[in-house]
PDB file of C-alpha atoms and ligand atoms in Angstrom:
ATOM      1  CA  MET A 239     -19.902  -2.732 -23.243  1.00  0.00           C
ATOM      2  CA  LYS A 240     -18.324  -5.140 -20.746  1.00  0.00           C
ATOM      3  CA  MET A 241     -15.048  -6.366 -22.221  1.00  0.00           C
ATOM      4  CA  THR A 242     -13.521  -8.187 -19.299  1.00  0.00           C
ATOM      5  CA  GLU A 243     -14.443  -9.534 -15.870  1.00  0.00           C
ATOM      6  CA  PRO A 244     -13.159  -6.951 -13.356  1.00  0.00           C
ATOM      7  CA  LYS A 245     -10.351  -7.875 -10.971  1.00  0.00           C
ATOM      8  CA  LEU A 246      -9.479  -6.471  -7.545  1.00  0.00           C
ATOM      9  CA  ILE A 247      -6.705  -7.325  -5.105  1.00  0.00           C
ATOM     10  CA  VAL A 248      -5.779  -5.447  -1.917  1.00  0.00           C
ATOM     11  CA  HIS A 249      -3.107  -5.776   0.769  1.00  0.00           C
ATOM     12  CA  GLY A 250      -2.714  -4.675   4.353  1.00  0.00           C
ATOM     13  CA  GLY A 251       1.037  -4.944   4.775  1.00  0.00           C
ATOM     14  CA  ALA A 252       3.803  -7.536   4.769  1.00  0.00           C
ATOM     15  CA  TRP A 253       5.544  -8.176   8.074  1.00  0.00           C
ATOM     16  CA  ASN A 254       5.582 -10.510  11.048  1.00  0.00           C
ATOM     17  CA  ILE A 255       1.932 -10.021  11.947  1.00  0.00           C
ATOM     18  CA  PRO A 256       1.411 -11.397  15.473  1.00  0.00           C
ATOM     19  CA  ASP A 257      -1.266 -14.106  15.476  1.00  0.00           C
ATOM     20  CA  LYS A 258      -3.511 -11.998  17.699  1.00  0.00           C
ATOM     21  CA  TYR A 259      -3.822  -9.430  14.868  1.00  0.00           C
ATOM     22  CA  ASP A 260      -4.569 -11.975  12.117  1.00  0.00           C
ATOM     23  CA  LYS A 261      -8.324 -11.653  12.345  1.00  0.00           C
ATOM     24  CA  ALA A 262      -8.386  -7.852  12.184  1.00  0.00           C
ATOM     25  CA  HIS A 263      -6.103  -7.939   9.138  1.00  0.00           C
ATOM     26  CA  LEU A 264      -8.153 -10.575   7.345  1.00  0.00           C
ATOM     27  CA  ASN A 265     -11.397  -8.759   8.164  1.00  0.00           C
ATOM     28  CA  GLY A 266      -9.961  -5.463   6.945  1.00  0.00           C
ATOM     29  CA  VAL A 267      -8.765  -6.682   3.549  1.00  0.00           C
ATOM     30  CA  GLN A 268     -11.915  -8.746   3.037  1.00  0.00           C
ATOM     31  CA  ALA A 269     -14.178  -5.780   3.883  1.00  0.00           C
ATOM     32  CA  ALA A 270     -12.439  -3.618   1.290  1.00  0.00           C
ATOM     33  CA  ILE A 271     -13.052  -6.219  -1.419  1.00  0.00           C
ATOM     34  CA  GLU A 272     -16.664  -6.798  -0.312  1.00  0.00           C
ATOM     35  CA  ALA A 273     -17.430  -3.091  -0.506  1.00  0.00           C
ATOM     36  CA  ILE A 274     -15.636  -2.222  -3.733  1.00  0.00           C
ATOM     37  CA  TYR A 275     -15.794  -5.299  -5.977  1.00  0.00           C
ATOM     38  CA  PRO A 276     -19.583  -5.114  -6.617  1.00  0.00           C
ATOM     39  CA  LYS A 277     -19.101  -1.506  -7.717  1.00  0.00           C
ATOM     40  CA  LEU A 278     -16.384  -2.570 -10.150  1.00  0.00           C
ATOM     41  CA  GLN A 279     -18.848  -5.100 -11.536  1.00  0.00           C
ATOM     42  CA  SER A 280     -21.349  -2.282 -12.026  1.00  0.00           C
ATOM     43  CA  GLY A 281     -18.934  -0.259 -14.101  1.00  0.00           C
ATOM     44  CA  MET A 282     -16.732   1.575 -11.591  1.00  0.00           C
ATOM     45  CA  THR A 283     -13.361   2.554 -13.057  1.00  0.00           C
ATOM     46  CA  ALA A 284     -10.155   0.891 -11.865  1.00  0.00           C
ATOM     47  CA  LEU A 285      -8.958   4.271 -10.585  1.00  0.00           C
ATOM     48  CA  ASP A 286     -12.078   4.808  -8.445  1.00  0.00           C
ATOM     49  CA  ALA A 287     -11.843   1.220  -7.220  1.00  0.00           C
ATOM     50  CA  VAL A 288      -8.269   1.462  -5.953  1.00  0.00           C
ATOM     51  CA  GLU A 289      -8.956   4.816  -4.331  1.00  0.00           C
ATOM     52  CA  GLY A 290     -12.115   3.491  -2.685  1.00  0.00           C
ATOM     53  CA  ALA A 291     -10.456   0.312  -1.425  1.00  0.00           C
ATOM     54  CA  VAL A 292      -7.445   2.189  -0.054  1.00  0.00           C
ATOM     55  CA  ASN A 293      -9.738   4.752   1.627  1.00  0.00           C
ATOM     56  CA  MET A 294     -11.407   1.925   3.523  1.00  0.00           C
ATOM     57  CA  LEU A 295      -8.064   0.521   4.632  1.00  0.00           C
ATOM     58  CA  GLU A 296      -6.815   4.002   5.596  1.00  0.00           C
ATOM     59  CA  GLU A 297      -9.849   4.389   7.835  1.00  0.00           C
ATOM     60  CA  ASP A 298      -9.378   1.000   9.507  1.00  0.00           C
ATOM     61  CA  PRO A 299      -7.134   1.508  12.593  1.00  0.00           C
ATOM     62  CA  THR A 300      -5.679  -1.984  12.109  1.00  0.00           C
ATOM     63  CA  PHE A 301      -3.345  -0.680   9.418  1.00  0.00           C
ATOM     64  CA  ASP A 302      -0.340   1.662   9.246  1.00  0.00           C
ATOM     65  CA  SER A 303      -1.993   4.236   7.006  1.00  0.00           C
ATOM     66  CA  GLY A 304      -4.395   7.076   7.736  1.00  0.00           C
ATOM     67  CA  ARG A 305      -5.798   6.177  11.167  1.00  0.00           C
ATOM     68  CA  GLY A 306      -3.439   3.826  13.037  1.00  0.00           C
ATOM     69  CA  ALA A 307      -0.194   5.013  11.433  1.00  0.00           C
ATOM     70  CA  PHE A 308       3.214   4.772  13.100  1.00  0.00           C
ATOM     71  CA  LEU A 309       4.703   7.721  14.932  1.00  0.00           C
ATOM     72  CA  ASN A 310       7.971   9.240  13.773  1.00  0.00           C
ATOM     73  CA  GLU A 311      10.966  10.014  16.003  1.00  0.00           C
ATOM     74  CA  ILE A 312       9.231  13.022  17.578  1.00  0.00           C
ATOM     75  CA  GLY A 313       5.871  11.311  18.023  1.00  0.00           C
ATOM     76  CA  GLU A 314       4.127  12.751  14.954  1.00  0.00           C
ATOM     77  CA  ILE A 315       2.316  10.992  12.122  1.00  0.00           C
ATOM     78  CA  GLU A 316       3.541  11.689   8.569  1.00  0.00           C
ATOM     79  CA  LEU A 317       1.724   9.968   5.728  1.00  0.00           C
ATOM     80  CA  ASP A 318       2.740   9.065   2.149  1.00  0.00           C
ATOM     81  CA  ALA A 319       0.522   7.853  -0.695  1.00  0.00           C
ATOM     82  CA  MET A 320       0.286   7.512  -4.448  1.00  0.00           C
ATOM     83  CA  ILE A 321      -2.198   6.489  -7.126  1.00  0.00           C
ATOM     84  CA  MET A 322      -1.493   5.610 -10.762  1.00  0.00           C
ATOM     85  CA  ASP A 323      -3.620   5.226 -13.883  1.00  0.00           C
ATOM     86  CA  GLY A 324      -2.414   2.501 -16.258  1.00  0.00           C
ATOM     87  CA  GLN A 325      -4.168   4.039 -19.265  1.00  0.00           C
ATOM     88  CA  ASN A 326      -1.810   6.972 -19.634  1.00  0.00           C
ATOM     89  CA  LEU A 327       0.769   6.486 -16.833  1.00  0.00           C
ATOM     90  CA  ASP A 328      -0.596   9.529 -15.004  1.00  0.00           C
ATOM     91  CA  PHE A 329       0.108   9.435 -11.306  1.00  0.00           C
ATOM     92  CA  GLY A 330      -0.241  11.609  -8.248  1.00  0.00           C
ATOM     93  CA  ALA A 331       1.649  11.350  -4.972  1.00  0.00           C
ATOM     94  CA  VAL A 332       1.897  13.068  -1.608  1.00  0.00           C
ATOM     95  CA  ALA A 333       4.529  12.667   1.089  1.00  0.00           C
ATOM     96  CA  ALA A 334       4.953  13.710   4.711  1.00  0.00           C
ATOM     97  CA  VAL A 335       1.390  15.003   4.974  1.00  0.00           C
ATOM     98  CA  GLN A 336      -0.250  15.274   8.369  1.00  0.00           C
ATOM     99  CA  ASN A 337      -3.704  15.150   9.934  1.00  0.00           C
ATOM    100  CA  LEU A 338      -5.437  13.726   6.856  1.00  0.00           C
ATOM    101  CA  LEU A 339      -7.481  10.533   6.957  1.00  0.00           C
ATOM    102  CA  ASN A 340      -7.259   9.785   3.234  1.00  0.00           C
ATOM    103  CA  PRO A 341      -3.892  10.828   1.775  1.00  0.00           C
ATOM    104  CA  VAL A 342      -4.489   8.659  -1.315  1.00  0.00           C
ATOM    105  CA  SER A 343      -7.404  10.910  -2.256  1.00  0.00           C
ATOM    106  CA  LEU A 344      -5.124  13.926  -1.979  1.00  0.00           C
ATOM    107  CA  ALA A 345      -2.651  12.107  -4.244  1.00  0.00           C
ATOM    108  CA  ARG A 346      -5.453  11.712  -6.789  1.00  0.00           C
ATOM    109  CA  LYS A 347      -6.207  15.442  -6.589  1.00  0.00           C
ATOM    110  CA  VAL A 348      -2.531  16.153  -7.283  1.00  0.00           C
ATOM    111  CA  MET A 349      -2.807  13.934 -10.368  1.00  0.00           C
ATOM    112  CA  GLU A 350      -6.028  15.468 -11.642  1.00  0.00           C
ATOM    113  CA  ASN A 351      -5.974  19.068 -10.425  1.00  0.00           C
ATOM    114  CA  THR A 352      -2.365  20.185 -10.776  1.00  0.00           C
ATOM    115  CA  GLU A 353       0.284  20.150 -13.461  1.00  0.00           C
ATOM    116  CA  HIS A 354       2.544  18.243 -11.043  1.00  0.00           C
ATOM    117  CA  THR A 355       2.853  14.648  -9.915  1.00  0.00           C
ATOM    118  CA  MET A 356       3.999  14.966  -6.297  1.00  0.00           C
ATOM    119  CA  LEU A 357       3.499  17.399  -3.439  1.00  0.00           C
ATOM    120  CA  VAL A 358       5.115  17.113  -0.018  1.00  0.00           C
ATOM    121  CA  GLY A 359       4.810  18.495   3.503  1.00  0.00           C
ATOM    122  CA  LYS A 360       3.598  22.047   3.971  1.00  0.00           C
ATOM    123  CA  GLY A 361       2.809  22.648   0.298  1.00  0.00           C
ATOM    124  CA  ALA A 362       0.761  19.478   0.117  1.00  0.00           C
ATOM    125  CA  MET A 363      -1.192  20.588   3.188  1.00  0.00           C
ATOM    126  CA  ILE A 364      -1.917  24.011   1.648  1.00  0.00           C
ATOM    127  CA  PHE A 365      -3.159  22.212  -1.467  1.00  0.00           C
ATOM    128  CA  ALA A 366      -5.274  19.855   0.673  1.00  0.00           C
ATOM    129  CA  LYS A 367      -6.978  22.841   2.249  1.00  0.00           C
ATOM    130  CA  LYS A 368      -7.670  24.349  -1.188  1.00  0.00           C
ATOM    131  CA  MET A 369      -9.185  21.041  -2.296  1.00  0.00           C
ATOM    132  CA  GLY A 370     -11.505  21.039   0.706  1.00  0.00           C
ATOM    133  CA  PHE A 371      -9.869  18.227   2.689  1.00  0.00           C
ATOM    134  CA  LYS A 372     -10.698  18.216   6.374  1.00  0.00           C
ATOM    135  CA  GLU A 373      -7.638  18.745   8.554  1.00  0.00           C
ATOM    136  CA  LEU A 374      -8.057  16.546  11.624  1.00  0.00           C
ATOM    137  CA  SER A 375      -6.435  16.920  15.026  1.00  0.00           C
ATOM    138  CA  PRO A 376      -3.254  14.789  15.342  1.00  0.00           C
ATOM    139  CA  GLU A 377      -5.051  12.669  17.970  1.00  0.00           C
ATOM    140  CA  ALA A 378      -7.735  11.702  15.433  1.00  0.00           C
ATOM    141  CA  LEU A 379      -5.290   9.413  13.617  1.00  0.00           C
ATOM    142  CA  LEU A 380      -3.523   8.151  16.740  1.00  0.00           C
ATOM    143  CA  THR A 381      -4.190   4.718  18.227  1.00  0.00           C
ATOM    144  CA  ASP A 382      -3.243   3.505  21.725  1.00  0.00           C
ATOM    145  CA  ARG A 383      -1.341   0.652  20.069  1.00  0.00           C
ATOM    146  CA  GLU A 384       1.000   3.024  18.234  1.00  0.00           C
ATOM    147  CA  LEU A 385       1.393   5.380  21.187  1.00  0.00           C
ATOM    148  CA  LYS A 386       2.469   2.450  23.369  1.00  0.00           C
ATOM    149  CA  PHE A 387       4.826   1.172  20.663  1.00  0.00           C
ATOM    150  CA  PHE A 388       6.349   4.648  20.285  1.00  0.00           C
ATOM    151  CA  HIS A 389       7.115   4.812  24.014  1.00  0.00           C
ATOM    152  CA  LYS A 390       8.513   1.286  23.924  1.00  0.00           C
ATOM    153  CA  ILE A 391      11.023   1.963  21.147  1.00  0.00           C
ATOM    154  CA  LYS A 392      11.627   5.689  21.701  1.00  0.00           C
ATOM    155  CA  ASN A 393      14.920   5.319  23.519  1.00  0.00           C
ATOM    156  CA  ASP A 394      15.881   1.793  22.516  1.00  0.00           C
ATOM    157  CA  PRO A 395      19.380   2.049  20.993  1.00  0.00           C
ATOM    158  CA  SER A 396      19.059  -1.352  19.321  1.00  0.00           C
ATOM    159  CA  PHE A 397      15.939  -0.383  17.334  1.00  0.00           C
ATOM    160  CA  ARG A 398      16.344  -0.194  13.533  1.00  0.00           C
ATOM    161  CA  SER A 399      13.611   0.868  11.137  1.00  0.00           C
ATOM    162  CA  GLU A 400      13.802  -2.355   9.136  1.00  0.00           C
ATOM    163  CA  LEU A 401      13.368  -4.551  12.220  1.00  0.00           C
ATOM    164  CA  PRO A 402       9.583  -4.250  12.462  1.00  0.00           C
ATOM    165  CA  PHE A 403       9.246  -6.324   9.304  1.00  0.00           C
ATOM    166  CA  GLU A 404      10.616  -9.195  11.308  1.00  0.00           C
ATOM    167  CA  PHE A 405       9.440  -8.368  14.799  1.00  0.00           C
ATOM    168  CA  ASN A 406       6.812  -5.644  14.990  1.00  0.00           C
ATOM    169  CA  PRO A 407       3.697  -4.167  13.351  1.00  0.00           C
ATOM    170  CA  MET A 408       3.885  -2.806   9.823  1.00  0.00           C
ATOM    171  CA  ASP A 409       0.777  -2.321   7.746  1.00  0.00           C
ATOM    172  CA  THR A 410       0.995  -0.214   4.646  1.00  0.00           C
ATOM    173  CA  VAL A 411      -2.091  -0.703   2.468  1.00  0.00           C
ATOM    174  CA  GLY A 412      -2.569  -0.956  -1.273  1.00  0.00           C
ATOM    175  CA  ALA A 413      -4.927  -1.964  -4.036  1.00  0.00           C
ATOM    176  CA  VAL A 414      -4.719  -2.962  -7.684  1.00  0.00           C
ATOM    177  CA  ALA A 415      -7.761  -3.175  -9.966  1.00  0.00           C
ATOM    178  CA  MET A 416      -8.695  -3.975 -13.550  1.00  0.00           C
ATOM    179  CA  ASP A 417     -12.081  -2.613 -14.606  1.00  0.00           C
ATOM    180  CA  GLU A 418     -14.518  -4.010 -17.144  1.00  0.00           C
ATOM    181  CA  LYS A 419     -12.855  -1.972 -19.901  1.00  0.00           C
ATOM    182  CA  GLY A 420      -9.529  -3.631 -19.111  1.00  0.00           C
ATOM    183  CA  ASN A 421      -7.980  -0.485 -17.611  1.00  0.00           C
ATOM    184  CA  ILE A 422      -5.613  -1.036 -14.708  1.00  0.00           C
ATOM    185  CA  ALA A 423      -4.767   1.148 -11.698  1.00  0.00           C
ATOM    186  CA  ALA A 424      -2.770   0.879  -8.484  1.00  0.00           C
ATOM    187  CA  ALA A 425      -2.659   2.792  -5.197  1.00  0.00           C
ATOM    188  CA  THR A 426      -0.607   2.597  -2.001  1.00  0.00           C
ATOM    189  CA  SER A 427      -0.888   4.501   1.301  1.00  0.00           C
ATOM    190  CA  THR A 428       1.276   4.373   4.425  1.00  0.00           C
ATOM    191  CA  GLY A 429       2.357   5.871   7.691  1.00  0.00           C
ATOM    192  CA  GLY A 430       5.871   4.717   6.836  1.00  0.00           C
ATOM    193  CA  THR A 431       8.185   3.071   9.314  1.00  0.00           C
ATOM    194  CA  ALA A 432       8.272   3.344  13.097  1.00  0.00           C
ATOM    195  CA  ARG A 433      10.518   6.016  14.648  1.00  0.00           C
ATOM    196  CA  LYS A 434      11.458   7.281  11.198  1.00  0.00           C
ATOM    197  CA  LEU A 435      13.289  10.591  11.036  1.00  0.00           C
ATOM    198  CA  GLN A 436      11.062  13.613  10.467  1.00  0.00           C
ATOM    199  CA  GLY A 437      10.676  14.064   6.722  1.00  0.00           C
ATOM    200  CA  ARG A 438      11.610  10.466   5.897  1.00  0.00           C
ATOM    201  CA  VAL A 439       9.789   9.312   2.786  1.00  0.00           C
ATOM    202  CA  GLY A 440       9.649   5.615   1.919  1.00  0.00           C
ATOM    203  CA  ASP A 441       8.816   3.772  -1.273  1.00  0.00           C
ATOM    204  CA  SER A 442       5.032   4.096  -1.077  1.00  0.00           C
ATOM    205  CA  PRO A 443       4.645   7.460  -2.872  1.00  0.00           C
ATOM    206  CA  ILE A 444       7.578   6.865  -5.234  1.00  0.00           C
ATOM    207  CA  VAL A 445       6.473   5.942  -8.729  1.00  0.00           C
ATOM    208  CA  GLY A 446       7.687   2.461  -9.602  1.00  0.00           C
ATOM    209  CA  GLY A 447       8.663   1.847  -5.973  1.00  0.00           C
ATOM    210  CA  GLY A 448       5.471   1.647  -3.920  1.00  0.00           C
ATOM    211  CA  ALA A 449       3.180   1.280  -6.937  1.00  0.00           C
ATOM    212  CA  TYR A 450       3.093   1.245 -10.718  1.00  0.00           C
ATOM    213  CA  ALA A 451       0.369   0.802 -13.322  1.00  0.00           C
ATOM    214  CA  ASP A 452       0.641   0.404 -17.071  1.00  0.00           C
ATOM    215  CA  ASN A 453      -2.142  -1.095 -19.192  1.00  0.00           C
ATOM    216  CA  GLN A 454       0.563  -2.547 -21.441  1.00  0.00           C
ATOM    217  CA  THR A 455       2.100  -4.713 -18.677  1.00  0.00           C
ATOM    218  CA  GLY A 456       0.064  -4.647 -15.453  1.00  0.00           C
ATOM    219  CA  ALA A 457      -0.057  -2.942 -12.083  1.00  0.00           C
ATOM    220  CA  VAL A 458       1.538  -3.562  -8.699  1.00  0.00           C
ATOM    221  CA  SER A 459       1.389  -2.217  -5.141  1.00  0.00           C
ATOM    222  CA  ALA A 460       4.310  -2.963  -2.826  1.00  0.00           C
ATOM    223  CA  THR A 461       4.789  -3.068   0.919  1.00  0.00           C
ATOM    224  CA  GLY A 462       7.740  -3.723   3.167  1.00  0.00           C
ATOM    225  CA  TRP A 463      11.018  -2.081   4.039  1.00  0.00           C
ATOM    226  CA  GLY A 464      10.825   1.021   1.859  1.00  0.00           C
ATOM    227  CA  GLU A 465      14.524   1.808   1.707  1.00  0.00           C
ATOM    228  CA  SER A 466      15.148  -1.577   0.085  1.00  0.00           C
ATOM    229  CA  ILE A 467      12.042  -1.504  -2.146  1.00  0.00           C
ATOM    230  CA  MET A 468      13.072   1.820  -3.691  1.00  0.00           C
ATOM    231  CA  LYS A 469      16.542   0.536  -4.560  1.00  0.00           C
ATOM    232  CA  VAL A 470      15.141  -2.138  -6.865  1.00  0.00           C
ATOM    233  CA  VAL A 471      12.124  -0.035  -7.988  1.00  0.00           C
ATOM    234  CA  LEU A 472      10.107  -3.068  -7.012  1.00  0.00           C
ATOM    235  CA  SER A 473       6.666  -2.309  -8.467  1.00  0.00           C
ATOM    236  CA  LYS A 474       8.036  -1.317 -11.879  1.00  0.00           C
ATOM    237  CA  THR A 475      10.411  -4.272 -11.818  1.00  0.00           C
ATOM    238  CA  VAL A 476       7.500  -6.671 -11.331  1.00  0.00           C
ATOM    239  CA  CYS A 477       5.481  -4.907 -14.069  1.00  0.00           C
ATOM    240  CA  ASP A 478       8.419  -5.369 -16.455  1.00  0.00           C
ATOM    241  CA  LEU A 479       8.666  -9.028 -15.434  1.00  0.00           C
ATOM    242  CA  PHE A 480       4.995  -9.482 -16.411  1.00  0.00           C
ATOM    243  CA  LYS A 481       6.117  -9.227 -20.053  1.00  0.00           C
ATOM    244  CA  THR A 482       8.009 -12.508 -19.990  1.00  0.00           C
ATOM    245  CA  ASN A 483       6.688 -14.429 -16.967  1.00  0.00           C
ATOM    246  CA  ASN A 484       3.372 -15.633 -15.703  1.00  0.00           C
ATOM    247  CA  SER A 485       1.961 -13.338 -13.036  1.00  0.00           C
ATOM    248  CA  LEU A 486       2.937 -15.321  -9.928  1.00  0.00           C
ATOM    249  CA  LYS A 487       6.426 -16.000 -11.252  1.00  0.00           C
ATOM    250  CA  ALA A 488       6.896 -12.276 -11.978  1.00  0.00           C
ATOM    251  CA  ALA A 489       5.921 -11.363  -8.398  1.00  0.00           C
ATOM    252  CA  GLN A 490       8.153 -14.077  -6.953  1.00  0.00           C
ATOM    253  CA  THR A 491      11.100 -13.013  -9.106  1.00  0.00           C
ATOM    254  CA  GLY A 492      10.640  -9.403  -8.000  1.00  0.00           C
ATOM    255  CA  ILE A 493      10.823 -10.473  -4.342  1.00  0.00           C
ATOM    256  CA  THR A 494      13.882 -12.637  -5.082  1.00  0.00           C
ATOM    257  CA  ILE A 495      15.610  -9.613  -6.643  1.00  0.00           C
ATOM    258  CA  LEU A 496      14.662  -7.557  -3.549  1.00  0.00           C
ATOM    259  CA  LYS A 497      16.217 -10.175  -1.271  1.00  0.00           C
ATOM    260  CA  ASN A 498      19.294 -11.076  -3.310  1.00  0.00           C
ATOM    261  CA  ARG A 499      20.290  -7.635  -4.510  1.00  0.00           C
ATOM    262  CA  VAL A 500      19.659  -5.443  -1.435  1.00  0.00           C
ATOM    263  CA  ASN A 501      18.748  -7.907   1.320  1.00  0.00           C
ATOM    264  CA  GLY A 502      15.278  -6.390   1.301  1.00  0.00           C
ATOM    265  CA  MET A 503      12.021  -7.514   2.853  1.00  0.00           C
ATOM    266  CA  GLY A 504       8.507  -7.005   1.635  1.00  0.00           C
ATOM    267  CA  GLY A 505       5.644  -8.102  -0.515  1.00  0.00           C
ATOM    268  CA  VAL A 506       3.767  -7.230  -3.687  1.00  0.00           C
ATOM    269  CA  ILE A 507       0.274  -7.655  -5.088  1.00  0.00           C
ATOM    270  CA  GLY A 508      -0.615  -7.068  -8.709  1.00  0.00           C
ATOM    271  CA  ILE A 509      -2.616  -7.847 -11.822  1.00  0.00           C
ATOM    272  CA  ASN A 510      -1.023  -8.365 -15.221  1.00  0.00           C
ATOM    273  CA  ASN A 511      -2.536  -6.995 -18.428  1.00  0.00           C
ATOM    274  CA  ARG A 512      -4.314 -10.311 -19.051  1.00  0.00           C
ATOM    275  CA  GLY A 513      -6.115 -10.014 -15.704  1.00  0.00           C
ATOM    276  CA  ASP A 514      -4.078 -12.613 -13.784  1.00  0.00           C
ATOM    277  CA  TYR A 515      -3.318 -11.945 -10.133  1.00  0.00           C
ATOM    278  CA  ALA A 516       0.199 -11.716  -8.742  1.00  0.00           C
ATOM    279  CA  PHE A 517       1.329 -11.878  -5.134  1.00  0.00           C
ATOM    280  CA  ALA A 518       4.532 -12.782  -3.301  1.00  0.00           C
ATOM    281  CA  TYR A 519       6.343 -11.844  -0.105  1.00  0.00           C
ATOM    282  CA  ASN A 520       9.399 -12.826   1.916  1.00  0.00           C
ATOM    283  CA  THR A 521       8.168 -11.575   5.284  1.00  0.00           C
ATOM    284  CA  PRO A 522       6.544 -14.116   7.623  1.00  0.00           C
ATOM    285  CA  LYS A 523       3.071 -12.901   6.638  1.00  0.00           C
ATOM    286  CA  MET A 524       1.251 -10.594   4.238  1.00  0.00           C
ATOM    287  CA  ALA A 525      -2.446  -9.760   4.560  1.00  0.00           C
ATOM    288  CA  PHE A 526      -4.166  -9.688   1.173  1.00  0.00           C
ATOM    289  CA  ALA A 527      -7.470 -10.502  -0.479  1.00  0.00           C
ATOM    290  CA  PHE A 528      -8.839 -10.829  -3.995  1.00  0.00           C
ATOM    291  CA  VAL A 529     -11.806 -12.128  -5.962  1.00  0.00           C
ATOM    292  CA  ASN A 530     -10.904 -15.468  -7.504  1.00  0.00           C
ATOM    293  CA  GLU A 531     -11.954 -17.147 -10.774  1.00  0.00           C
ATOM    294  CA  GLN A 532     -15.026 -18.622  -9.048  1.00  0.00           C
ATOM    295  CA  ALA A 533     -16.085 -15.084  -8.051  1.00  0.00           C
ATOM    296  CA  ALA A 534     -15.386 -15.887  -4.371  1.00  0.00           C
ATOM    297  CA  ILE A 535     -13.359 -13.651  -2.063  1.00  0.00           C
ATOM    298  CA  GLU A 536     -10.113 -15.193  -0.856  1.00  0.00           C
ATOM    299  CA  ALA A 537      -8.372 -13.534   2.102  1.00  0.00           C
ATOM    300  CA  HIS A 538      -4.919 -14.747   3.127  1.00  0.00           C
ATOM    301  CA  ILE A 539      -2.291 -13.945   5.688  1.00  0.00           C
ATOM    302  CA  LYS A 540       0.071 -16.918   5.330  1.00  0.00           C
ATOM    303  CA  TYR A 541      -0.341 -18.223   1.811  1.00  0.00           C
ATOM    304  CA  GLN A 542       0.800 -21.749   0.986  1.00  0.00           C
ATOM    305  CA  PHE A 543       2.595 -21.299  -2.343  1.00  0.00           C
TER     306      PHE A 543
HETATM  307  N1  LIG B 236       6.865   0.483   2.584  1.00  0.00           N
HETATM  308  C1  LIG B 236       6.491   1.307   3.687  1.00  0.00           C
HETATM  309  C2  LIG B 236       7.591   2.293   3.958  1.00  0.00           C
HETATM  310  O1  LIG B 236       8.743   1.894   3.990  1.00  0.00           O
HETATM  311  C3  LIG B 236       6.187   0.547   4.939  1.00  0.00           C
HETATM  312  C4  LIG B 236       5.306  -0.679   4.776  1.00  0.00           C
HETATM  313  O2  LIG B 236       5.115  -1.166   3.675  1.00  0.00           O
HETATM  314  O3  LIG B 236       4.769  -1.168   5.769  1.00  0.00           O
HETATM  315  O4  LIG B 236       7.310   3.428   4.183  1.00  0.00           O
END
């Protein structure tokens, strides 16, 4: 029986998106909603919906996740992802995995096929093989855009990993869904930050940092400067704020805490347990899309609050 109208919101990163990339970002987030929302309406679970939406964004070279990810300090791609089920707080995460197009699907396998919650690096890759994931060549995930950017910043002594949020590309992806049974889920997937040290793991696969989902409060996916997001456990913080604030106020307060407490930068999307959307960011832009009350898709990159 249908108990609630499903909800779906996705993001494609919060940063200073150059105007020339606006269209690709808007198209990407809109396409994910167009493909997945009808399935949610036909009974797809929130967990399948966030995985499916994030898979699409991982495969779109516009974004810093799966194909199109940043290169680390030695020119390699290392990916992080997590997925969380608000029914029982189960989650799965992977970090520093390589040559996989859909790390969020591996994170789901960790959640459902192991007694653990997080696998990293070599062990995660061995598990991926066991689960039948296709290991791609490193070039398969590489874009010319990121190769050029890597060469540009490689030896620049003034470059800092948080700077791209103000000046350069940054496109972690995420999704939050509520299905017709009222269950909530969240997922986030990223290539991390540009020129990161080998083995650097950001907020995206950290429970409560890059995502959180709890049917009792709501679910959130975060994006932005991971080192700052982790310090304030941003996604869990916003979920807790859902208890006493309307959804938009909770998201805005989370971003204010990020800024005031640790001088952080980023954005969040979410859905509270009543099915209300949440979004906020303090970067110049954040690409996101959702299905509104009139059942129309709204895609935004510079939202007028
Ligand atoms: N939060 C991600 C990280 O720090 C990057 C991003 O959101 O674009 O790894």
